[in-house]
Coordinates of C-alpha atoms and ligand atoms in Angstrom, one line a residue:
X1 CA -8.2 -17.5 -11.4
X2 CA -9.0 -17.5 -7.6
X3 CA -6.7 -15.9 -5.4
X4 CA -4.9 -17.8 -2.8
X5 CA -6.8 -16.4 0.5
X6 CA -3.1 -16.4 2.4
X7 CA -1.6 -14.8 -0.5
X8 CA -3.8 -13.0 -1.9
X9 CA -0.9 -10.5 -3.1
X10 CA 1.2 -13.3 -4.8
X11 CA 4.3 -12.6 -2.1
X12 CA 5.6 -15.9 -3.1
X13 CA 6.3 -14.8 -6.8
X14 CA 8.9 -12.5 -5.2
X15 CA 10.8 -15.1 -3.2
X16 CA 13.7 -17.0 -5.0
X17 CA 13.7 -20.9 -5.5
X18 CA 15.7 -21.4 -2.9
X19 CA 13.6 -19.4 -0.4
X20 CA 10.4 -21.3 -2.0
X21 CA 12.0 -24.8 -1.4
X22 CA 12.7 -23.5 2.2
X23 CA 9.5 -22.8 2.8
X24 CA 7.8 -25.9 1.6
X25 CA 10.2 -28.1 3.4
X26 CA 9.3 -26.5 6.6
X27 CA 5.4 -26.3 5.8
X28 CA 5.6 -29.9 5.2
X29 CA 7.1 -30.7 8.7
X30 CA 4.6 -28.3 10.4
X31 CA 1.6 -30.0 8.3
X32 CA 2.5 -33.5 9.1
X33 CA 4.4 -33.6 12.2
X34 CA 3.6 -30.5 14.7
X35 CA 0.4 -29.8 14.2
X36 CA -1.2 -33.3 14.7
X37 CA 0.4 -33.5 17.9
X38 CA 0.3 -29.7 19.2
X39 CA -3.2 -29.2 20.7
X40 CA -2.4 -32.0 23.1
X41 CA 1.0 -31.1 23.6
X42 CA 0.1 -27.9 24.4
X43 CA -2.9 -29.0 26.9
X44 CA -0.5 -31.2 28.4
X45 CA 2.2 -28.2 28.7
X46 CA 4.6 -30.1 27.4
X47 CA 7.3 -29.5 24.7
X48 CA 7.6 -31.7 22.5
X49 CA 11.1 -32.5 22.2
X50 CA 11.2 -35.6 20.3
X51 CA 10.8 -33.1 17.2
X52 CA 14.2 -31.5 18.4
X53 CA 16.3 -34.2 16.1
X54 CA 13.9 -33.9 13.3
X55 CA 13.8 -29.9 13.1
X56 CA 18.5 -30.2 13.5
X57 CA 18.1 -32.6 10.6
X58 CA 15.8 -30.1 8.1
X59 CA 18.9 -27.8 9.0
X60 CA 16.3 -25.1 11.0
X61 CA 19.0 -24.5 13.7
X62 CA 21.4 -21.4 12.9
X63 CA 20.5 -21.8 9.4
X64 CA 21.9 -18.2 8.7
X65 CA 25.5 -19.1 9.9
X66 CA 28.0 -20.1 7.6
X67 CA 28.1 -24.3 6.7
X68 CA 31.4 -24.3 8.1
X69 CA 29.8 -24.0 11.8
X70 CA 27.1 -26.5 11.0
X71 CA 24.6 -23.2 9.8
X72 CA 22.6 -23.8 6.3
X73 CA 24.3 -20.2 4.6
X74 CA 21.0 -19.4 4.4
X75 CA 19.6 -15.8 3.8
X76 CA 17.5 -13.5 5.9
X77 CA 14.5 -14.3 4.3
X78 CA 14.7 -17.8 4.1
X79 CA 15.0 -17.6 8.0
X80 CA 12.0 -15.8 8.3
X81 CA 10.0 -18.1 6.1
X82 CA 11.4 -21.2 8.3
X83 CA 9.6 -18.7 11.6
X84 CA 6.5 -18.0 9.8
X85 CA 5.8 -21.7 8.6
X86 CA 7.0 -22.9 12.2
X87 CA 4.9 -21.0 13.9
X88 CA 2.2 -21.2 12.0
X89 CA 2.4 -24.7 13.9
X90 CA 2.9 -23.4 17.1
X91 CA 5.1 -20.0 18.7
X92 CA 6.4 -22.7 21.0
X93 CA 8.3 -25.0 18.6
X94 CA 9.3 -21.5 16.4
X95 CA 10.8 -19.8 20.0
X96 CA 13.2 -23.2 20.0
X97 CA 14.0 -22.4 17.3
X98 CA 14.5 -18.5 17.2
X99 CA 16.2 -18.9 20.7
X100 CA 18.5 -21.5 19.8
X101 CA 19.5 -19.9 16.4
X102 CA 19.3 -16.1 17.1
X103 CA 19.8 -15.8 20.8
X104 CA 22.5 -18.4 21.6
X105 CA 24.1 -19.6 18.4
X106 CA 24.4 -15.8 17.0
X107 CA 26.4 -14.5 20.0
X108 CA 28.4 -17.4 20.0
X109 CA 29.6 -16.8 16.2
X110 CA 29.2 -13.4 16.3
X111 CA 30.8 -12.6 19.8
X112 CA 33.1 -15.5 20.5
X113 CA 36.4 -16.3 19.5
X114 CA 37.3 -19.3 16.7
X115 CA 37.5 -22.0 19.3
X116 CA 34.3 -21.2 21.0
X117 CA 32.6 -20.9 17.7
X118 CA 34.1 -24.5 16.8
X119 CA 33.2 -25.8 20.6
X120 CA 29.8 -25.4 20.3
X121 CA 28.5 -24.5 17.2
X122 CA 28.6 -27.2 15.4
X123 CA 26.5 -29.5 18.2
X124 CA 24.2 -26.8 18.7
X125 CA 23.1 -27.0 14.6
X126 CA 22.8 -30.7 15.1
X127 CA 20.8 -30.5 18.1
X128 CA 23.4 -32.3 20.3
X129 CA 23.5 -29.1 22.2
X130 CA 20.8 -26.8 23.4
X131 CA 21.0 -23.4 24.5
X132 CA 19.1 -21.0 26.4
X133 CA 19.5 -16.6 26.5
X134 CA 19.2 -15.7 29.9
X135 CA 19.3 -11.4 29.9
X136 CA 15.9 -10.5 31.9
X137 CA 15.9 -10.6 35.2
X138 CA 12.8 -10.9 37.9
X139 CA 12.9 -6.6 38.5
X140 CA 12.1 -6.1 35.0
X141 CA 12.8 -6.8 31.5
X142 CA 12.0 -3.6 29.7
X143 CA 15.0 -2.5 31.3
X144 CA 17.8 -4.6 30.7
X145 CA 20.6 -2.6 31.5
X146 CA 19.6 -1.7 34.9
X147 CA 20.3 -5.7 35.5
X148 CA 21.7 -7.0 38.6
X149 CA 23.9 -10.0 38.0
X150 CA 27.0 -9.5 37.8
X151 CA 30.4 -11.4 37.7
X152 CA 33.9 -10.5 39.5
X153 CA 37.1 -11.6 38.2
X154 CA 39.3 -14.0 40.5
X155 CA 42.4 -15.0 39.2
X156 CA 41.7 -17.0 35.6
X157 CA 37.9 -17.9 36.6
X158 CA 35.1 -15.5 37.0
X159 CA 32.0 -15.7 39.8
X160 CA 28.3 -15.3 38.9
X161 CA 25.6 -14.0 41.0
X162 CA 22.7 -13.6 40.4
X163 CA 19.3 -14.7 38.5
X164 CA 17.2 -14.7 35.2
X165 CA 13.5 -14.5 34.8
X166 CA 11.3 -16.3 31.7
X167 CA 13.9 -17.9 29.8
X168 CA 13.1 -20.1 27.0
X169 CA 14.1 -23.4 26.6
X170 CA 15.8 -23.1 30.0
X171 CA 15.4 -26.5 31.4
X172 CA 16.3 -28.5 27.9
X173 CA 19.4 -26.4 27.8
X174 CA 23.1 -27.8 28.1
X175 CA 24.4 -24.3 27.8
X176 CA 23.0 -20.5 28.9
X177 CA 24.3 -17.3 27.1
X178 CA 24.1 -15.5 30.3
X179 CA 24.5 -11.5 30.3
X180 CA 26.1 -10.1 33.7
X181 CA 27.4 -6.3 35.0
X182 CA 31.2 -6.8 35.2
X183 CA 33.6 -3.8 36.0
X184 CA 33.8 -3.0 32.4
X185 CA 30.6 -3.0 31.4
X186 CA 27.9 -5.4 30.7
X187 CA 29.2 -9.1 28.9
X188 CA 28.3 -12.1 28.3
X189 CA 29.5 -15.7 29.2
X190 CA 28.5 -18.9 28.0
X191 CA 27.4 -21.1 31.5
X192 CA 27.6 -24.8 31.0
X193 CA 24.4 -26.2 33.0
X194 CA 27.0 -28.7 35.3
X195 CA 28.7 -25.6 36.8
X196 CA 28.3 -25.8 40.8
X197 CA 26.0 -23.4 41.6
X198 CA 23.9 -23.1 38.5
X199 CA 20.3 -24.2 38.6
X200 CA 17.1 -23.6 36.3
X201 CA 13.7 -24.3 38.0
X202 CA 10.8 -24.6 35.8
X203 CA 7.9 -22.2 35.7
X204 CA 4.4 -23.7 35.5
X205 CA 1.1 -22.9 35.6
X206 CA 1.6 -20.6 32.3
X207 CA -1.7 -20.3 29.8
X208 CA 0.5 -19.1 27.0
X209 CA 3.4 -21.2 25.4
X210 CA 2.4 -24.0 27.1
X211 CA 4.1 -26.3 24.4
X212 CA 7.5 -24.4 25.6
X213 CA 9.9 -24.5 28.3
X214 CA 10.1 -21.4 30.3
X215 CA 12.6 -20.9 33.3
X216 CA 14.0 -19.3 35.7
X217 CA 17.8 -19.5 36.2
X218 CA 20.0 -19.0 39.4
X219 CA 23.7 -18.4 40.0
X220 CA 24.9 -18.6 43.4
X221 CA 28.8 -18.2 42.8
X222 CA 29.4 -20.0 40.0
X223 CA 32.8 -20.0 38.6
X224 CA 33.0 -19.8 35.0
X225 CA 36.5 -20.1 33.3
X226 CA 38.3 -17.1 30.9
X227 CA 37.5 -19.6 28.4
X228 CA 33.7 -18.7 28.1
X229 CA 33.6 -15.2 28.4
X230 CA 32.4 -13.7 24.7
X231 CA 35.8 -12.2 24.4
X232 CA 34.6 -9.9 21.3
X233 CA 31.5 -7.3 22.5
X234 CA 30.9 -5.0 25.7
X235 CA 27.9 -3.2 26.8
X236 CA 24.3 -3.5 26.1
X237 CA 24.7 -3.5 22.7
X238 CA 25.7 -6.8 22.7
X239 CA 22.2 -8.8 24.0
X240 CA 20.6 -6.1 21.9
X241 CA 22.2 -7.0 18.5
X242 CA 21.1 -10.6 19.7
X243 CA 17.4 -9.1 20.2
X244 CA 17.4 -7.5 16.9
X245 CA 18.0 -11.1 15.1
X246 CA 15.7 -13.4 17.4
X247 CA 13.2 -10.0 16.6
X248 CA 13.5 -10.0 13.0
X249 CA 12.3 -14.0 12.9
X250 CA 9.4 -12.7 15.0
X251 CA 8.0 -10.4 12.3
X252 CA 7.5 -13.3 10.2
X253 CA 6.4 -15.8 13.1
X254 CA 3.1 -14.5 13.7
X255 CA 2.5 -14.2 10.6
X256 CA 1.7 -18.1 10.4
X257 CA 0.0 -18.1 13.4
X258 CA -2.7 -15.7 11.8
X259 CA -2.8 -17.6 8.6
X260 CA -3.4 -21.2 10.6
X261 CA -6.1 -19.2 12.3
X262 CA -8.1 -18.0 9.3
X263 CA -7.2 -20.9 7.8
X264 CA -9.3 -22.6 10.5
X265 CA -12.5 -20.0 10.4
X266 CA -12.5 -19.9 6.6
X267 CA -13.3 -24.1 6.7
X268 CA -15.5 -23.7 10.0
X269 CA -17.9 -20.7 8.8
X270 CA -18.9 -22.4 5.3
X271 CA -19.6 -25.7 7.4
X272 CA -21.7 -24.0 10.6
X273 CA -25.1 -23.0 9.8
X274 CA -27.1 -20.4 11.8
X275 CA -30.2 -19.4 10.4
X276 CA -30.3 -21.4 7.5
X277 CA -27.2 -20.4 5.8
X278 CA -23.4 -20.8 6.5
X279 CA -22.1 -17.9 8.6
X280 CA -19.5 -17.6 5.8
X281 CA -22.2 -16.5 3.9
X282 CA -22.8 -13.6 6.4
X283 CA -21.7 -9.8 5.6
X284 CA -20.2 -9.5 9.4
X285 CA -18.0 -13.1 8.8
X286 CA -16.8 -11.7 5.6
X287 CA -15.8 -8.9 6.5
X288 CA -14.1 -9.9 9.8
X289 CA -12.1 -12.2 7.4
X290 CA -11.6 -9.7 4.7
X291 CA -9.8 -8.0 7.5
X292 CA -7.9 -10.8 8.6
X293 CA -6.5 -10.9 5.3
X294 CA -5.6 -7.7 4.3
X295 CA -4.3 -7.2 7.8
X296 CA -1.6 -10.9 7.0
X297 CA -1.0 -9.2 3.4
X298 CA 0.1 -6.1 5.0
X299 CA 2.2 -7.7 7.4
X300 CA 3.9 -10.0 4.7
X301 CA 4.7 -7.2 2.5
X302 CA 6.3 -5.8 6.0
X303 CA 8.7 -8.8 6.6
X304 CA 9.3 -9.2 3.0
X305 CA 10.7 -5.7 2.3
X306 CA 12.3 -6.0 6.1
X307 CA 14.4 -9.2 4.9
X308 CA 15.4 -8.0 2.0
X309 CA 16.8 -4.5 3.9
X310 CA 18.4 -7.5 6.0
X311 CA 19.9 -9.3 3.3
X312 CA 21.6 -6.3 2.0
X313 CA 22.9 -5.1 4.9
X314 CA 20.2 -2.7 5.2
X315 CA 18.1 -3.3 8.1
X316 CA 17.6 -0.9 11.0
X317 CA 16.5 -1.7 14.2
X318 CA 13.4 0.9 14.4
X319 CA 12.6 -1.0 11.1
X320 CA 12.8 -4.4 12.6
X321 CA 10.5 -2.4 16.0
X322 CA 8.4 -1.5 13.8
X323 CA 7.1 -5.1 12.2
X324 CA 7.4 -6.8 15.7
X325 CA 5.1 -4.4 16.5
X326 CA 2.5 -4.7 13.6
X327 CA 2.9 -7.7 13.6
X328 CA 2.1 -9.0 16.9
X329 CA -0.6 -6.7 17.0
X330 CA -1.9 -8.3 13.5
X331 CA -2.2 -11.9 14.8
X332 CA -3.1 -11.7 18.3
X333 CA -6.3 -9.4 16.9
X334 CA -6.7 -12.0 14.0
X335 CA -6.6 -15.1 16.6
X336 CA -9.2 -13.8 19.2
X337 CA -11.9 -12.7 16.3
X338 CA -11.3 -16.0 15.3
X339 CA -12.0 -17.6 18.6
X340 CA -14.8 -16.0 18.8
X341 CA -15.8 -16.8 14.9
X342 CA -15.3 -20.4 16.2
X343 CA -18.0 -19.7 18.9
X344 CA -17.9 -22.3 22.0
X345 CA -15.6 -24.9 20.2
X346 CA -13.0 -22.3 19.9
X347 CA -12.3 -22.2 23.8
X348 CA -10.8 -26.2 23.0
X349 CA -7.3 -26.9 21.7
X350 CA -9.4 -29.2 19.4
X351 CA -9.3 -26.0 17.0
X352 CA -5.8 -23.9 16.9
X353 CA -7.2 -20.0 17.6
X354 CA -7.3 -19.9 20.9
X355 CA -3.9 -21.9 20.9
X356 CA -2.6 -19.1 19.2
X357 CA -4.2 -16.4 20.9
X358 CA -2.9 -17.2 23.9
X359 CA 0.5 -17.6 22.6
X360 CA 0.7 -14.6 21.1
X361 CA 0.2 -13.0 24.4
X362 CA 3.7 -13.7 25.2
X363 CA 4.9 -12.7 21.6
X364 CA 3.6 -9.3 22.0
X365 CA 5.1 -8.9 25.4
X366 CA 9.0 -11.1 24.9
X367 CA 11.8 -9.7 23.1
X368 CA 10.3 -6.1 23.5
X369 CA 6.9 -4.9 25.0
X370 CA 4.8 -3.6 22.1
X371 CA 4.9 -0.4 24.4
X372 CA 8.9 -0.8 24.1
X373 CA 8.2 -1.3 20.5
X374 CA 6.6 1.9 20.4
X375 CA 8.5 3.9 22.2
X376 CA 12.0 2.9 20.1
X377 CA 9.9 4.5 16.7
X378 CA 8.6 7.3 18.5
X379 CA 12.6 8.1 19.4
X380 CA 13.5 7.8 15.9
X381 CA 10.9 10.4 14.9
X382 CA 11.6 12.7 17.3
X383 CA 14.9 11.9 18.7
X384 CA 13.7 12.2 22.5
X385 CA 14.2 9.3 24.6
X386 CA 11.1 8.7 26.6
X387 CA 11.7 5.5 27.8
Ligands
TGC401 P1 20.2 2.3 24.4 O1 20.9 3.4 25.0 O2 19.1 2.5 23.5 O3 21.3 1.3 23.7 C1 22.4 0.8 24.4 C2 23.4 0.4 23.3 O4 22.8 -0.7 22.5 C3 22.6 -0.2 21.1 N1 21.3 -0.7 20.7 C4 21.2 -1.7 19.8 N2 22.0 -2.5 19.2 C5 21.5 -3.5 18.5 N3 20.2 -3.7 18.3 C6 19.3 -3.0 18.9 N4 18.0 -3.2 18.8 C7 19.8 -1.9 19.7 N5 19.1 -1.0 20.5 C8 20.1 -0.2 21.0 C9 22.7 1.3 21.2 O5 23.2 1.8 20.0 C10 23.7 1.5 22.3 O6 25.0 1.2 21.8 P2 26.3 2.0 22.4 O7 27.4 1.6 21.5 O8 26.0 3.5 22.2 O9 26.5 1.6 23.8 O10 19.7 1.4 25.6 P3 18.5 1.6 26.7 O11 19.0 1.2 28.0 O12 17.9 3.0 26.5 O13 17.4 0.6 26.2 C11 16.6 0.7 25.1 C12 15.5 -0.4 25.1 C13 14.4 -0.1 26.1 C14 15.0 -0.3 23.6 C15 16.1 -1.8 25.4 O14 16.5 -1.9 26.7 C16 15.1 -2.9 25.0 O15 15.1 -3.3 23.9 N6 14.4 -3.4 26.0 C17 13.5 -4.6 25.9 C18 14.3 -5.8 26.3 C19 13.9 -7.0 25.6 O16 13.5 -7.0 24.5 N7 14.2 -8.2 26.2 C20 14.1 -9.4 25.5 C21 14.7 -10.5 26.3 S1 15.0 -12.0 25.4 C22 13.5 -12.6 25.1 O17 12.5 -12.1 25.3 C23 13.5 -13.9 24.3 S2 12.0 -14.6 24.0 C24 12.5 -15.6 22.7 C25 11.6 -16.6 22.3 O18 11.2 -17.5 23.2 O19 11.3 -16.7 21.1
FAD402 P1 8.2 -5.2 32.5 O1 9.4 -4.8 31.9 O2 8.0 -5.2 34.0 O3 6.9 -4.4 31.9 C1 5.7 -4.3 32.5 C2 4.8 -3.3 31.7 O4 5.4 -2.0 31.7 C3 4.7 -3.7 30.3 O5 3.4 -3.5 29.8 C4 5.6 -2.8 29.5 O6 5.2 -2.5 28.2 C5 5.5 -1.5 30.4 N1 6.6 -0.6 30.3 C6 7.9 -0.8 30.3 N2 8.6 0.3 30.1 C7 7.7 1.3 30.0 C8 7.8 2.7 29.7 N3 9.0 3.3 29.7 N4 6.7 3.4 29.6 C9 5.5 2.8 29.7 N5 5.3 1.5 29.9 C10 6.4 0.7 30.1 N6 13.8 -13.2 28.4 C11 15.0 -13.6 28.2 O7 16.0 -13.0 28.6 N7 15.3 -14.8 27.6 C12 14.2 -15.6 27.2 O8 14.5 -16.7 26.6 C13 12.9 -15.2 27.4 N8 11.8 -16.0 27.1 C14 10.6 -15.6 27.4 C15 9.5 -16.5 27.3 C16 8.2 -16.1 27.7 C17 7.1 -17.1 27.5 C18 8.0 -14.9 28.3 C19 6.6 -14.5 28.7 C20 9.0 -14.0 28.4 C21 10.3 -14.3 28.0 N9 11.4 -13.5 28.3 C22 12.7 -13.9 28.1 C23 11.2 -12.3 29.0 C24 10.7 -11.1 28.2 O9 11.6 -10.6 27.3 C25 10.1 -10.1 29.2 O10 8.9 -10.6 29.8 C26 9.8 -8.8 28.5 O11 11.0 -8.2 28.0 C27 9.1 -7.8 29.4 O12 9.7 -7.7 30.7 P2 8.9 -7.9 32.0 O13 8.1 -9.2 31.9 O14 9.8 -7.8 33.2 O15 7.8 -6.7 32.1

């Protein structure tokens, strides 16, 4: 029996029902309604957030979190599966999702107090309320916790100063999960977007995640009330435990770009013929795409064994550096051979590769460098910062 070329190791015999029915639901949404629409969405750099209600309903927002929030209880893996099939869409319509369900909804249940977790959560899983994860600033966001903004107490309120550089979703969001300096440490506060003094300004002219919103966000003395201060973390280790969630979905994010992409070259190559055959039929093609696919295999295996660590409580965050690294590195790789496969119809968004490719430039580079990536494994072999 023929091997399924984007599974050619049978991964899916290893996931559960459950995590099977997961991932067809979501393929099915990416097959019929993102990518038809992406290619021009994405020339048009445009989100398309008319898909926002569709993706609350399918339960894709903070499905990890308990049901009594709003979340789906679902597992580790099943969230990765729900990145990998989204993105293998677009990385645009999987960052909505990884920044509203890791990076905002997360701190929220895993930081806040009861009534901020019953404030919000529940309208953020139905899509009634969008948030945005403001941590890096303009100086550079390698180095978080060198950050300048900051926030003072006076008397119940606190004041914000200060701004935040690339943040997803940042125009579409009623609330931003903002991380400041304070006296005691570094902490978080959740900033509704009508405060006085809080703005987010739109950054164009990007070539990569063009079907995304990307922002920048400004506080000029912004009071924010007791009331939406994360009462429960302190420290950099709060944003961090944030990362390593919203980093875990992106192990298994590219992994969907880089199957839509050989997807694409597989069909292409048997159909194009150069010199009287179909370059599929070429030793070079093959094994450019026998590379592709043990390179996804490898990766799969990575994110598999990665969620599972996760589900039981396991997972490390060299580990989870480790895939985001391999990862990355996998698909971007996988999408430019492909662009080139595709010759001069693959600089178009009529075919996905160079969609992706482009994308994937800011996959390698958000939520961690793949230098930063590097540098946190080659600590946890030697036990020398060199950062
Ligand atoms: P370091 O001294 O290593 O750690 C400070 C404290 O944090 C703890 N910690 C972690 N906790 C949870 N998860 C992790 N991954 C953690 N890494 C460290 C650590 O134990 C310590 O705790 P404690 O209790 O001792 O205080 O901190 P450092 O200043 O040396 O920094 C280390 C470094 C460079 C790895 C870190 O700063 C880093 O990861 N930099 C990269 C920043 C980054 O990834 N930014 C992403 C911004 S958000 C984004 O890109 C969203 S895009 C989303 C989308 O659109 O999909
Ligand atoms: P820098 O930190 O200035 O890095 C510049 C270069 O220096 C990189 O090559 C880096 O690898 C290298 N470098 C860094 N440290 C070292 C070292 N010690 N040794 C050697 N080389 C080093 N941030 C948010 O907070 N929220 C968001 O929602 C968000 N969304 C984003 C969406 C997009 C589309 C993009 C592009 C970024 C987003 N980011 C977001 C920001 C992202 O996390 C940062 O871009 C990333 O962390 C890198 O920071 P920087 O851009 O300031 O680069």
């Amino acid at each position: 029996m023929a091997l399924n070329p984007y599974d050619l190791f049978d991964i899916r015999s290893l996931l559960t029902e459950e995590e099977r029915a997961v991932q067809d639901t979501v393929a099915r949404f990416t097959d019929e309604r993102v990518r038809p629409i992406i290619g021009d969405a994405f020339a048009e750099g445009r989100f398309p957030r008319e898909l926002i209600a569709e993706i609350a309903d399918l339960g894709l927002l903070g499905s990890s979190l308990p049901e009594e929030y709003g979340g789906g209880g679902l597992n580790g893996v099943s969230y990765g599966l729900i990145c990998q099939e989204l993105e293998r869409g677009d990385s645009g319509i999987r960052s909505f999702v990884s920044v509203q369900s890791s990076l905002c909804m997360y701190p929220i249940y895993a930081y806040g107090s009861e009534e901020q977790r019953m404030r919000w959560l529940p309208d953020m899983a139905a899509g009634k309320v969008i948030g945005c994860f403001g941590l890096t600033e303009p100086q550079g966001g390698s180095d978080p916790g060198a950050m300048k903004t900051n926030a003072k107490r006076d008397g119940g309120d606190w004041v914000l100063n200060g701004s935040k550089m690339w943040i997803t979703n940042g125009n579409l969001a009623d609330i931003a999960i903002v991380w400041v300096q304070t006296e005691d440490g570094i902490q978080g506060f959740v900033v509704e977007k009508d405060f006085p003094g809080f703005t987010a300004q739109e950054i164009h002219k990007k070539m990569s995640l063009r079907a995304s919103v990307t922002s920048a966000l400004f506080l000029d003395n912004v009071r924010v009330p007791e009331a939406n201060r994360l009462p429960n973390v302190k420290g950099l280790k709060g944003p961090l435990g944030c990362l390593t969630q919203a980093r875990y979905g992106i192990t298994w994010g590219p992994i969907g770009a880089a199957i839509a992409c050989l997807d694409e070259v597989l069909a292409y190559t048997k159909e194009r013929i150069l010199f009287d055959r179909p370059v599929a039929a070429t030793q070079s093609a093959q094994i450019k795409m026998a590379e592709m696919a043990r390179r996804i295999t490898l990766a799969q295996l990575l994110s598999l064994q990665l969620g599972r660590l996760k589900d039981a409580g396991n997972m490390q965050p060299a580990q989870v550096s480790l895939a985001k690294w391999n990862n990355c590195r996998m698909a971007i790789d996988i999408a430019r051979e492909c662009r080139d496969l595709l010759g001069g119809a693959g600089i178009t968004t009529e075919h996905a590769a160079i969609r992706h490719a482009l994308n994937l430039e800011s996959v390698i580079t958000y939520e961690g460098t793949e230098t930063v990536h590097q540098l946190v494994i080659g600590r946890e072999l030697t036990g020398i910062n060199a950062f």
